mmCIF file of N, CA and C in Angstrom:
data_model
loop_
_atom_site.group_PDB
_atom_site.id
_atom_site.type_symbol
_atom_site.label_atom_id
_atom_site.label_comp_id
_atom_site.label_asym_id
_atom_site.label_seq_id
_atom_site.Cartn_x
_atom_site.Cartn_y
_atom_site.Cartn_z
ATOM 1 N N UNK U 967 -0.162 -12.883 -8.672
ATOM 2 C CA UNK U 967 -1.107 -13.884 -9.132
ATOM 3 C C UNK U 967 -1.938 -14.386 -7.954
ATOM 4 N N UNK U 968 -3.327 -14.572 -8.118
ATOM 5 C CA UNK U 968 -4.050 -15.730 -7.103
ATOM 6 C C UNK U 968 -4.366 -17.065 -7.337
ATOM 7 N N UNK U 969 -3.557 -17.945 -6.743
ATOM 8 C CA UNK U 969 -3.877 -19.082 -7.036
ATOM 9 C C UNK U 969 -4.271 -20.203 -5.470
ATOM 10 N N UNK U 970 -5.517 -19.028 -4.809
ATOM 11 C CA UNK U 970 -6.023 -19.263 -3.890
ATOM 12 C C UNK U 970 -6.596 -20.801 -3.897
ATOM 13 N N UNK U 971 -6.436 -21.716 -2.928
ATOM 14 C CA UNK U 971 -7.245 -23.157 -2.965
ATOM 15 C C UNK U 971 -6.680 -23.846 -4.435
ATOM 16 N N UNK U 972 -6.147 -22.964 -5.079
ATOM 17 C CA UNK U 972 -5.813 -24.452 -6.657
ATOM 18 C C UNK U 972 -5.114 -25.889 -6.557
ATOM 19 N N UNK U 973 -5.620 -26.868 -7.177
ATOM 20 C CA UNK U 973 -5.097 -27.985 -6.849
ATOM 21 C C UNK U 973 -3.765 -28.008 -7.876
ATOM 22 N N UNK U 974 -2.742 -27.902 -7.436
ATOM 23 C CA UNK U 974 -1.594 -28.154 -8.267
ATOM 24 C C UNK U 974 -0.656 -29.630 -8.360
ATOM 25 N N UNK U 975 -1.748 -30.330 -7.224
ATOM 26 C CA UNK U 975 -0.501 -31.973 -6.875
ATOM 27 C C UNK U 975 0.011 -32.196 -8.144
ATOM 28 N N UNK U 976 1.529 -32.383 -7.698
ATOM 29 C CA UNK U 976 2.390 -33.358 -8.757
ATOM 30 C C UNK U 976 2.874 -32.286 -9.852
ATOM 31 N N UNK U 977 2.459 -30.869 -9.906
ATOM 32 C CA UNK U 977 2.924 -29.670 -10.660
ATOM 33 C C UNK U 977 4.458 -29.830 -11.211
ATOM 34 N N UNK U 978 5.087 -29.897 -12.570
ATOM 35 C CA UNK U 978 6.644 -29.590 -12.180
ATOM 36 C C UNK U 978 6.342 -27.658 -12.833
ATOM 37 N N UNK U 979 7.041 -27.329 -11.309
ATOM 38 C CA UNK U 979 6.962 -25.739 -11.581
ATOM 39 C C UNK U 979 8.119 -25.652 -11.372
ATOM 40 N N UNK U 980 9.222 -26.163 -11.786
ATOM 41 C CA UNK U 980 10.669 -25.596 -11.627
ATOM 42 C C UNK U 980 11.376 -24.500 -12.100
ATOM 43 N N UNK U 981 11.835 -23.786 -11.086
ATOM 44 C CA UNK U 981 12.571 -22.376 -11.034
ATOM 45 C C UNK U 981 11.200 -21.576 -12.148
ATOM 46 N N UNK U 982 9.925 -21.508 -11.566
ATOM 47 C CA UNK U 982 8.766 -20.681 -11.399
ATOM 48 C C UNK U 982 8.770 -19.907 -10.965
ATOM 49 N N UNK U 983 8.470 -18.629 -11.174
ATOM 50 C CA UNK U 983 8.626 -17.020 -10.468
ATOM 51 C C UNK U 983 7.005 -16.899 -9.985
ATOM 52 N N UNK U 984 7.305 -17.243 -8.890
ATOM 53 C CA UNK U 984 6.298 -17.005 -7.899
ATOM 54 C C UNK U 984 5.835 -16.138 -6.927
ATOM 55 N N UNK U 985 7.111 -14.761 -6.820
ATOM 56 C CA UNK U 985 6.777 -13.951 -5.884
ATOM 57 C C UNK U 985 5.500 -12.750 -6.030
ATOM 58 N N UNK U 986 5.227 -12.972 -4.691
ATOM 59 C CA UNK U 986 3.957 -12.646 -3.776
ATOM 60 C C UNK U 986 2.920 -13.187 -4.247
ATOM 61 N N UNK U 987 2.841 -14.078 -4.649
ATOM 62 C CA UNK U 987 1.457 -14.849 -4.849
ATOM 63 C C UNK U 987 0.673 -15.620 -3.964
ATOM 64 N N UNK U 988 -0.523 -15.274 -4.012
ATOM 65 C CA UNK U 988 -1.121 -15.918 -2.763
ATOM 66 C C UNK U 988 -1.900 -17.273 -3.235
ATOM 67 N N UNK U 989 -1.102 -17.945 -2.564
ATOM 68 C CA UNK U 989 -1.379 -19.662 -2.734
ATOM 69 C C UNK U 989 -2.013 -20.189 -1.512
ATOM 70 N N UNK U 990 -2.575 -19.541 -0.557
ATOM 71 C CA UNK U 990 -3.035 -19.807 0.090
ATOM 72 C C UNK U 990 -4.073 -20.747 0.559
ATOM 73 N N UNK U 991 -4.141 -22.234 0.968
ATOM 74 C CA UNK U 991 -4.847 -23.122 1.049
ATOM 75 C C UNK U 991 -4.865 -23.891 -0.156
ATOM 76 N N UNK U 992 -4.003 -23.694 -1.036
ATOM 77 C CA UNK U 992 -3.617 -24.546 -2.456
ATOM 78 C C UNK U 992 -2.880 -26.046 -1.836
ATOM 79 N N UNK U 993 -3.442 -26.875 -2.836
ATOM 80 C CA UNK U 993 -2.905 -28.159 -2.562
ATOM 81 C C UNK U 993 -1.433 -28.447 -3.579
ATOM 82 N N UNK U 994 -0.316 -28.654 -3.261
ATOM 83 C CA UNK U 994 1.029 -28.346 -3.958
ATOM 84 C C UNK U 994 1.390 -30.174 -3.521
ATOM 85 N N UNK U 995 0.792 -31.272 -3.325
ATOM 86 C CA UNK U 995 1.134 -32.087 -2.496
ATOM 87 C C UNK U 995 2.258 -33.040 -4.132
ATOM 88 N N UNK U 996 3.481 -33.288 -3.739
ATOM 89 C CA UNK U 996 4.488 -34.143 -4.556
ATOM 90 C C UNK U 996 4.589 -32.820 -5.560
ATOM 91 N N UNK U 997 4.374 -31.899 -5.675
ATOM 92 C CA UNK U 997 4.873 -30.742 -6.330
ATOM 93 C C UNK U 997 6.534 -30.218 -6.691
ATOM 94 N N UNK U 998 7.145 -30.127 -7.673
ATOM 95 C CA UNK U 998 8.569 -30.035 -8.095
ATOM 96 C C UNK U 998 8.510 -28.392 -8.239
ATOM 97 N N UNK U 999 8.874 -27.761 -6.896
ATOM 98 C CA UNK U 999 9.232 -26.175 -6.619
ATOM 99 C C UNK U 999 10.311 -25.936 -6.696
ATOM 100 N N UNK U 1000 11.039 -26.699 -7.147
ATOM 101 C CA UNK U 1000 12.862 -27.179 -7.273
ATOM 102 C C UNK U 1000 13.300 -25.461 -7.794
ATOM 103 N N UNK U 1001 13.886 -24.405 -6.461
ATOM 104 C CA UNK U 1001 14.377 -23.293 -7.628
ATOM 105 C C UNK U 1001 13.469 -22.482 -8.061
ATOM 106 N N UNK U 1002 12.200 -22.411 -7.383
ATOM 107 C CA UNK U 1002 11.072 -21.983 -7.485
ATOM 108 C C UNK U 1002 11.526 -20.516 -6.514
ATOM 109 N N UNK U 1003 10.981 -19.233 -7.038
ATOM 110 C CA UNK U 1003 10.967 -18.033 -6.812
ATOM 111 C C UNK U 1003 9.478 -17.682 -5.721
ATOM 112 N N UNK U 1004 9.550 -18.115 -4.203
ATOM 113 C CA UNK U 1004 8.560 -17.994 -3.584
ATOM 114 C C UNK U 1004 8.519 -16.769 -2.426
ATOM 115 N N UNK U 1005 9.652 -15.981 -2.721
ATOM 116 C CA UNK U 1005 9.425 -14.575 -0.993
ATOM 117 C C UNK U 1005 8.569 -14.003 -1.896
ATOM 118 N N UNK U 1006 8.220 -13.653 -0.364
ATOM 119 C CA UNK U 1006 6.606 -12.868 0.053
ATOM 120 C C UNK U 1006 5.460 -13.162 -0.399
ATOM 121 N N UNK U 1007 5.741 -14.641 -0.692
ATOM 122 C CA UNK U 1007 3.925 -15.481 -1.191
ATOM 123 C C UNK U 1007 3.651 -15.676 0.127
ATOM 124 N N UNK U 1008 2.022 -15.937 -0.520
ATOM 125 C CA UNK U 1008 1.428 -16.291 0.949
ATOM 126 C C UNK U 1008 0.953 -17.725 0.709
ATOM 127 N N UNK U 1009 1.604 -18.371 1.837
ATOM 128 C CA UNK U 1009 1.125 -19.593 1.575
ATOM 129 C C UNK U 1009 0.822 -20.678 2.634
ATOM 130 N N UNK U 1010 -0.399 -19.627 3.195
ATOM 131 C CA UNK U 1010 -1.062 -20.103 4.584
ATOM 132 C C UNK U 1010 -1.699 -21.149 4.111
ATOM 133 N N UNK U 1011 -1.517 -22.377 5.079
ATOM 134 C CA UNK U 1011 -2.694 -23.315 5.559
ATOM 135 C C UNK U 1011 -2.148 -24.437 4.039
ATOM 136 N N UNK U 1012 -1.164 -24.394 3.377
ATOM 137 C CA UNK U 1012 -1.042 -24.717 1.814
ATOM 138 C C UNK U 1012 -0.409 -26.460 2.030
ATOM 139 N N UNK U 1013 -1.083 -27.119 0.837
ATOM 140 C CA UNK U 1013 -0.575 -28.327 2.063
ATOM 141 C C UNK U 1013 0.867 -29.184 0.591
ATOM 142 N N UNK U 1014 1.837 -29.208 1.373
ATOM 143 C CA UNK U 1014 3.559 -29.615 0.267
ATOM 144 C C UNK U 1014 3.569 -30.494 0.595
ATOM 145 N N UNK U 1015 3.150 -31.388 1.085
ATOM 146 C CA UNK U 1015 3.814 -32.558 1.833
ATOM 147 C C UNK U 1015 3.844 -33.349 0.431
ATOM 148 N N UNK U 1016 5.564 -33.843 0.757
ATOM 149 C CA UNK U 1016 6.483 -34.398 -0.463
ATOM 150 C C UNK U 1016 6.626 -33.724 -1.321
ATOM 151 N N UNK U 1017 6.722 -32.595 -1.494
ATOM 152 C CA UNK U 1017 6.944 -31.421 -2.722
ATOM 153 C C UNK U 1017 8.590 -31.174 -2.491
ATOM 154 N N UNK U 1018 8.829 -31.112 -3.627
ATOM 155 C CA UNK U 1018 10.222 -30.339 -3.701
ATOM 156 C C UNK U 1018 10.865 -29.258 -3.923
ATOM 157 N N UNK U 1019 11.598 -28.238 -2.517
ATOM 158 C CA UNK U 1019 11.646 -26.780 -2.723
ATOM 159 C C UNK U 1019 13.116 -27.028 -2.433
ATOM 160 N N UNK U 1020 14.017 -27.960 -3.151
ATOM 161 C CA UNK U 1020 15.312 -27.782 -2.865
ATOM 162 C C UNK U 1020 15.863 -26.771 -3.960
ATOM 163 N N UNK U 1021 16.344 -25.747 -2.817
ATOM 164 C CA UNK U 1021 17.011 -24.598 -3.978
ATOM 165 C C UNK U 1021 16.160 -23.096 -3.452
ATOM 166 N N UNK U 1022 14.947 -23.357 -3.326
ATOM 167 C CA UNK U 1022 14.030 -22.557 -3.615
ATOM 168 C C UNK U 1022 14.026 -21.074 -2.670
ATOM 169 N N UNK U 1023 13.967 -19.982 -2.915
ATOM 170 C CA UNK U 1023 13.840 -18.781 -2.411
ATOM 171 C C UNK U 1023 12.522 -18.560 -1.760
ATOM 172 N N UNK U 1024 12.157 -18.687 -0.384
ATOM 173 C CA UNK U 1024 11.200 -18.664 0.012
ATOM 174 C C UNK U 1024 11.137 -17.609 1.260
ATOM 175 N N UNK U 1025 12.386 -16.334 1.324
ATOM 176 C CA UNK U 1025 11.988 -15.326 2.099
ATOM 177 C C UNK U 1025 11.582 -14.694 2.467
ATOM 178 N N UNK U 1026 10.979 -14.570 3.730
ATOM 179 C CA UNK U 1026 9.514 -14.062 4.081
ATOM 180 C C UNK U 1026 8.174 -14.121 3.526
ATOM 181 N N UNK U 1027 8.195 -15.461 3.477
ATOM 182 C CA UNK U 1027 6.706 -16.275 2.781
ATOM 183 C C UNK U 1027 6.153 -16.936 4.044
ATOM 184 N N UNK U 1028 4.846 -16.494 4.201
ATOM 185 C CA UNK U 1028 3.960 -16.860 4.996
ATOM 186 C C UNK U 1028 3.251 -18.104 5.130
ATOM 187 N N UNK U 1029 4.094 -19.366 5.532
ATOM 188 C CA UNK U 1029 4.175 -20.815 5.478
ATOM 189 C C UNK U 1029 3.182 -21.551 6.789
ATOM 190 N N UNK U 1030 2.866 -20.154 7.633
ATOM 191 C CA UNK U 1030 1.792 -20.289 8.753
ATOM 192 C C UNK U 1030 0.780 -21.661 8.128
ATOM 193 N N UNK U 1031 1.046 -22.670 9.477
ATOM 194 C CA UNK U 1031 -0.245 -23.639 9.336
ATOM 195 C C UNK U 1031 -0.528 -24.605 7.715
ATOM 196 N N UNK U 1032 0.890 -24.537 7.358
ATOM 197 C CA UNK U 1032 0.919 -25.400 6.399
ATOM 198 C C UNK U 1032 1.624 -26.771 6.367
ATOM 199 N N UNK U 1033 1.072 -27.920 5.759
ATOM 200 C CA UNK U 1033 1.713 -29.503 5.996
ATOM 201 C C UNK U 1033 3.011 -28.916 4.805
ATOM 202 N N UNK U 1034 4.266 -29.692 5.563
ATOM 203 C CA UNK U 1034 5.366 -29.532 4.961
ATOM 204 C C UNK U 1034 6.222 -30.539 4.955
ATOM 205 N N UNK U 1035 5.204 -32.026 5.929
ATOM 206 C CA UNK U 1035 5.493 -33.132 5.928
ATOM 207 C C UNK U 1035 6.504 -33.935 4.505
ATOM 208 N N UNK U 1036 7.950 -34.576 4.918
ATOM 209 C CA UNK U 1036 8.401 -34.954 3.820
ATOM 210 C C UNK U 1036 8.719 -34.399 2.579
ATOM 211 N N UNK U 1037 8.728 -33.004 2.951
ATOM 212 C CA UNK U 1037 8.945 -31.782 2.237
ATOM 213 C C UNK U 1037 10.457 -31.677 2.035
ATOM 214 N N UNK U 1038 11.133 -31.986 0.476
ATOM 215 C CA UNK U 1038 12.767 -31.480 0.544
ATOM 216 C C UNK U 1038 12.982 -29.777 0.593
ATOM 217 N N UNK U 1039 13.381 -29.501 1.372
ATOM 218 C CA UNK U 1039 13.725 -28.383 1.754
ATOM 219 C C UNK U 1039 15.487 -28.398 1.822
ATOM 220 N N UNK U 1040 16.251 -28.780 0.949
ATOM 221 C CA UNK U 1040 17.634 -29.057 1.113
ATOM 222 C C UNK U 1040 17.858 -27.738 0.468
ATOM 223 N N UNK U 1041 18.697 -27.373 1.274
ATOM 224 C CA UNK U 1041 19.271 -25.553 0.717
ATOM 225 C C UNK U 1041 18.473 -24.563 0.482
ATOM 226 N N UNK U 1042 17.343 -24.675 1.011
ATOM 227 C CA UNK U 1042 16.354 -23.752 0.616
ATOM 228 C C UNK U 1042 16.709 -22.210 1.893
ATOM 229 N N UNK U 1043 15.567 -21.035 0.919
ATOM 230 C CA UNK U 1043 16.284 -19.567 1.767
ATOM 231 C C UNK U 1043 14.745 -19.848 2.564
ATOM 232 N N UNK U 1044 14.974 -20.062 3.840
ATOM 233 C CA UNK U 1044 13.662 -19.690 4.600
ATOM 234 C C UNK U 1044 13.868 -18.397 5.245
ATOM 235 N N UNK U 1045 14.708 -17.248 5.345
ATOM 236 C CA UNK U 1045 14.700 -16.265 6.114
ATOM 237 C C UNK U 1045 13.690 -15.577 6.115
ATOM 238 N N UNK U 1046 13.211 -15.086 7.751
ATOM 239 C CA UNK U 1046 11.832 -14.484 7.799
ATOM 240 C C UNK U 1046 10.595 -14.881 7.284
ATOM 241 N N UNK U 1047 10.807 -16.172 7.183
ATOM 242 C CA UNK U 1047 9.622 -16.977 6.740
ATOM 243 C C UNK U 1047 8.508 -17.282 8.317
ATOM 244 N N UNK U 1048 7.450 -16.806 7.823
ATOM 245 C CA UNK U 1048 6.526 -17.687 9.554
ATOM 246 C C UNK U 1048 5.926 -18.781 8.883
ATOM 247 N N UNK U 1049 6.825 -20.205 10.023
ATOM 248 C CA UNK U 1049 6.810 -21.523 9.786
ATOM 249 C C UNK U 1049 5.456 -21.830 11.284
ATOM 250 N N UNK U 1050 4.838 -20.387 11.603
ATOM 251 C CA UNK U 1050 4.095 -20.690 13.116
ATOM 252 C C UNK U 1050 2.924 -22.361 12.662
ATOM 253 N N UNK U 1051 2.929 -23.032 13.405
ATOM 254 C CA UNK U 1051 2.031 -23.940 13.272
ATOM 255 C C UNK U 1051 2.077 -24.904 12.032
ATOM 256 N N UNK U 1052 3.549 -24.938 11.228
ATOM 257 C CA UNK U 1052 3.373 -25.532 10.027
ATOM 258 C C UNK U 1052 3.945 -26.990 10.344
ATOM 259 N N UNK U 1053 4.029 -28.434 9.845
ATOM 260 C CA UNK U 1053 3.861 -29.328 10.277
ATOM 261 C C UNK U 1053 5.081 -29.967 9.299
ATOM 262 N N UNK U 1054 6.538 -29.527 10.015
ATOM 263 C CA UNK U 1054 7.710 -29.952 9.067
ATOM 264 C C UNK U 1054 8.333 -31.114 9.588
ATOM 265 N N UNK U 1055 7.219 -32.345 9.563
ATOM 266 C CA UNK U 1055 7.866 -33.509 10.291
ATOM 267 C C UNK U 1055 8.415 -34.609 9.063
ATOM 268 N N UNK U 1056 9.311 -34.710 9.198
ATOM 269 C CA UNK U 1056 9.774 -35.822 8.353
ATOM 270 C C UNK U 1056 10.642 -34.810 7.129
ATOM 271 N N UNK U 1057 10.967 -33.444 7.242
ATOM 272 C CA UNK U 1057 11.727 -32.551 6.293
ATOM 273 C C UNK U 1057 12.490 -32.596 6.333
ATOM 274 N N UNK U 1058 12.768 -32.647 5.031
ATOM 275 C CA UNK U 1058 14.948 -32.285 5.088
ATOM 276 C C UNK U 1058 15.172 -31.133 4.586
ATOM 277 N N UNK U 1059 15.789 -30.455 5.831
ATOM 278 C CA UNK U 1059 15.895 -29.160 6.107
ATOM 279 C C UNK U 1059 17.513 -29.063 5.826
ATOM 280 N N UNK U 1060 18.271 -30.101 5.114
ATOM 281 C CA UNK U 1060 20.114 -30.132 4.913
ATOM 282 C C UNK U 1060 20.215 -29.100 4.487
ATOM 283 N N UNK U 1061 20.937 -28.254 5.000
ATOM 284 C CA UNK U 1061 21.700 -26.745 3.963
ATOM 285 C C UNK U 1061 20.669 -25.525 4.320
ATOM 286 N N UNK U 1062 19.352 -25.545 4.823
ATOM 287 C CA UNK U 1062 18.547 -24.345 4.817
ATOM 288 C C UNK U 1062 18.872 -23.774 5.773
ATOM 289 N N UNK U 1063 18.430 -22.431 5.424
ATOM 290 C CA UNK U 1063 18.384 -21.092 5.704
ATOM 291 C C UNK U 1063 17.475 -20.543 6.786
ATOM 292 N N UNK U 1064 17.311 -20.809 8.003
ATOM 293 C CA UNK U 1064 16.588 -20.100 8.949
ATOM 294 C C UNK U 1064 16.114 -19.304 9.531
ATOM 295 N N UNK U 1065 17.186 -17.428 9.450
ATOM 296 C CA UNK U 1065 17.566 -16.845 10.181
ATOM 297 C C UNK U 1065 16.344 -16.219 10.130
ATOM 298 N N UNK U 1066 15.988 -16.053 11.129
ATOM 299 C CA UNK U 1066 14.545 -14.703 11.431
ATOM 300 C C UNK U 1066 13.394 -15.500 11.535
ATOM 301 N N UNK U 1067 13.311 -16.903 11.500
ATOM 302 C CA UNK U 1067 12.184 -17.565 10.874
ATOM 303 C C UNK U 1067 11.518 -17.952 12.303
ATOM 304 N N UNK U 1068 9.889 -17.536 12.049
ATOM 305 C CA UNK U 1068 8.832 -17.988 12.630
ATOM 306 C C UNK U 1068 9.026 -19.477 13.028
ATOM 307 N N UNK U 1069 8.890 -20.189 14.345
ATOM 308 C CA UNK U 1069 8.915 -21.756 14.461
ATOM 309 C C UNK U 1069 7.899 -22.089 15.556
ATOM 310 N N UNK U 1070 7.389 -21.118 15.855
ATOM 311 C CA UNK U 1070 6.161 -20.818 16.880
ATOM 312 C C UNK U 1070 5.120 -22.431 16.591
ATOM 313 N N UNK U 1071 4.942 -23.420 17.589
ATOM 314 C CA UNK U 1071 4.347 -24.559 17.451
ATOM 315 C C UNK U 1071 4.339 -24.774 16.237
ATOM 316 N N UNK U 1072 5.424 -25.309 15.551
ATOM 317 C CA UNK U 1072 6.100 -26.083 14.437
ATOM 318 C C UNK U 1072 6.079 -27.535 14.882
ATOM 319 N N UNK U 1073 5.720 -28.449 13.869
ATOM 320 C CA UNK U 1073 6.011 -29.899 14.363
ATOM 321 C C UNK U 1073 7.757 -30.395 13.240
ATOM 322 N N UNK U 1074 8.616 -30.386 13.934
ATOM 323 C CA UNK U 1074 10.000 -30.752 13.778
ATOM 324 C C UNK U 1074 10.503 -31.674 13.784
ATOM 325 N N UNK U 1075 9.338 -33.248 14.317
ATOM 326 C CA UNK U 1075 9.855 -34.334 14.823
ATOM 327 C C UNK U 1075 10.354 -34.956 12.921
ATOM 328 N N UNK U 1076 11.268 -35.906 13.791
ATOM 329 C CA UNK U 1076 12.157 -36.597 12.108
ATOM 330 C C UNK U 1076 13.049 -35.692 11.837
ATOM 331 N N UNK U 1077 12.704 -34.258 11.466
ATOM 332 C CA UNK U 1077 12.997 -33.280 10.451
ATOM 333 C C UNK U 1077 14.893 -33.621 10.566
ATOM 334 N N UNK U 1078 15.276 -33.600 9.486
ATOM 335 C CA UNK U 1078 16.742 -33.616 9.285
ATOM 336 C C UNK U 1078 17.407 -32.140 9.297
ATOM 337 N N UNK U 1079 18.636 -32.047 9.927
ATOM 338 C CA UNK U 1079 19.485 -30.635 9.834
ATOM 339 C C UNK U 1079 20.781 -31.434 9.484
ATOM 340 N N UNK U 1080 21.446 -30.961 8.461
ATOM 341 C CA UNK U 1080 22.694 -30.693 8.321
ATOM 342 C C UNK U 1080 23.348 -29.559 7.665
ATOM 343 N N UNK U 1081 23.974 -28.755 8.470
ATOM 344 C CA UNK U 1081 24.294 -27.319 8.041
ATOM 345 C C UNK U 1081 23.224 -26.622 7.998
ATOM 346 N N UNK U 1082 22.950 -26.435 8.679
ATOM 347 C CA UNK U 1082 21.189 -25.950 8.976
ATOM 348 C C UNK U 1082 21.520 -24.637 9.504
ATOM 349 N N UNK U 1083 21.218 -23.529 9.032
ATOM 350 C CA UNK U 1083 21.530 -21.658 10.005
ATOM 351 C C UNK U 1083 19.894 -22.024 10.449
ATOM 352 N N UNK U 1084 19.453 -22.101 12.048
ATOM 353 C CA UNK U 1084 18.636 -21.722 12.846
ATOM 354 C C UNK U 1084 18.371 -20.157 12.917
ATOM 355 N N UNK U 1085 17.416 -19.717 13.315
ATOM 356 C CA UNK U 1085 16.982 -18.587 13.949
ATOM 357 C C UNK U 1085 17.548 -17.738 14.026
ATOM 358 N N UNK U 1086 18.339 -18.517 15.324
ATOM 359 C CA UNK U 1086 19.312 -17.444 16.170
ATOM 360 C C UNK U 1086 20.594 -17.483 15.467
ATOM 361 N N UNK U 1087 20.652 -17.686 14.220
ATOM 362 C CA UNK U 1087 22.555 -18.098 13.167
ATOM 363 C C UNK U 1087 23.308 -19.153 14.047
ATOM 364 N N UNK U 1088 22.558 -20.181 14.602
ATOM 365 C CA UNK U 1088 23.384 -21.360 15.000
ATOM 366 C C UNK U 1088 23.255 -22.147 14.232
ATOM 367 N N UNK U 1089 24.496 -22.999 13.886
ATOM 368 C CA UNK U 1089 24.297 -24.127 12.664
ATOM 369 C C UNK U 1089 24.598 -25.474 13.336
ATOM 370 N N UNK U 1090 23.416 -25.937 12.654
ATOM 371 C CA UNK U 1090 23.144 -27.439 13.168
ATOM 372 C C UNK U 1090 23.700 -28.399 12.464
ATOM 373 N N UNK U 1091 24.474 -29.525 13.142
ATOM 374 C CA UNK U 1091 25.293 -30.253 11.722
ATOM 375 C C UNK U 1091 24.502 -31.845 12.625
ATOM 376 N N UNK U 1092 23.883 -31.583 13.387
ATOM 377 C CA UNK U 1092 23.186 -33.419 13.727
ATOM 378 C C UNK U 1092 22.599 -34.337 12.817
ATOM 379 N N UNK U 1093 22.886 -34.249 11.828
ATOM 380 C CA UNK U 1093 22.273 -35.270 10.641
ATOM 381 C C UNK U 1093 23.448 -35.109 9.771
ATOM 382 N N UNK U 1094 24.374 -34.768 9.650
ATOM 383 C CA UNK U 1094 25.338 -34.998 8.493
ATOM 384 C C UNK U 1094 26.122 -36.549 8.465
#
């Protein structure tokens, strides 16, 4: 599907089959992705901030340069996701999935980890 630039704020798209869709520069802002089916979308420059992707399958989705500000990300699969330049300040990242993932000038400040698999399969428990 293309749902290039679409304004979706406030969407409930829960457990939505979304793979490879290019959402690219779409506004998703307070969006319910709860369980939402997102590897291998593209979803450059896309702005979530306060959206909810707890649950959500988002492996190897192209998250490059997107606001992810206040974004629940609790248990979510980020593997091989590029997070390069995306702006995950104030996220709760409790329970997600890291391994392989792009963090290349990521903004992280706030961001919560508990049980967190990093990158490199180190698990972060500093917020539990």
């Amino acid at each position: 599907a293309n749902l290039i630039g679409a304004d979706l704020s406030n969407a409930d798209l829960l457990s939505a089959f979304l793979y490879k869709t290019d959402l690219s520069k779409a506004i998703l802002i307070g969006a319910n992705l709860s369980r939402a089916i997102l590897n291998e979308a593209n979803m450059n420059g896309v702005d979530l901030s306060g959206a909810n992707l707890r649950y959500g399958d988002l492996k190897t989705t192209n998250l490059s340069g997107s606001n992810l500000s206040y974004t629940d990300l609790t248990r979510a699969e980020l593997s091989g996701a590029d997070l390069s330049g995306a702006d995950l300040s104030n996220a709760n990242l409790q329970g997600a999935v890291l391994l392989n993932t792009q963090l290349d000038f990521t903004d992280l400040t706030e961001a919560k980890f508990c049980n967190t698999v990093m990158p490199d399969g180190q698990r972060i428990f500093k917020d539990c």
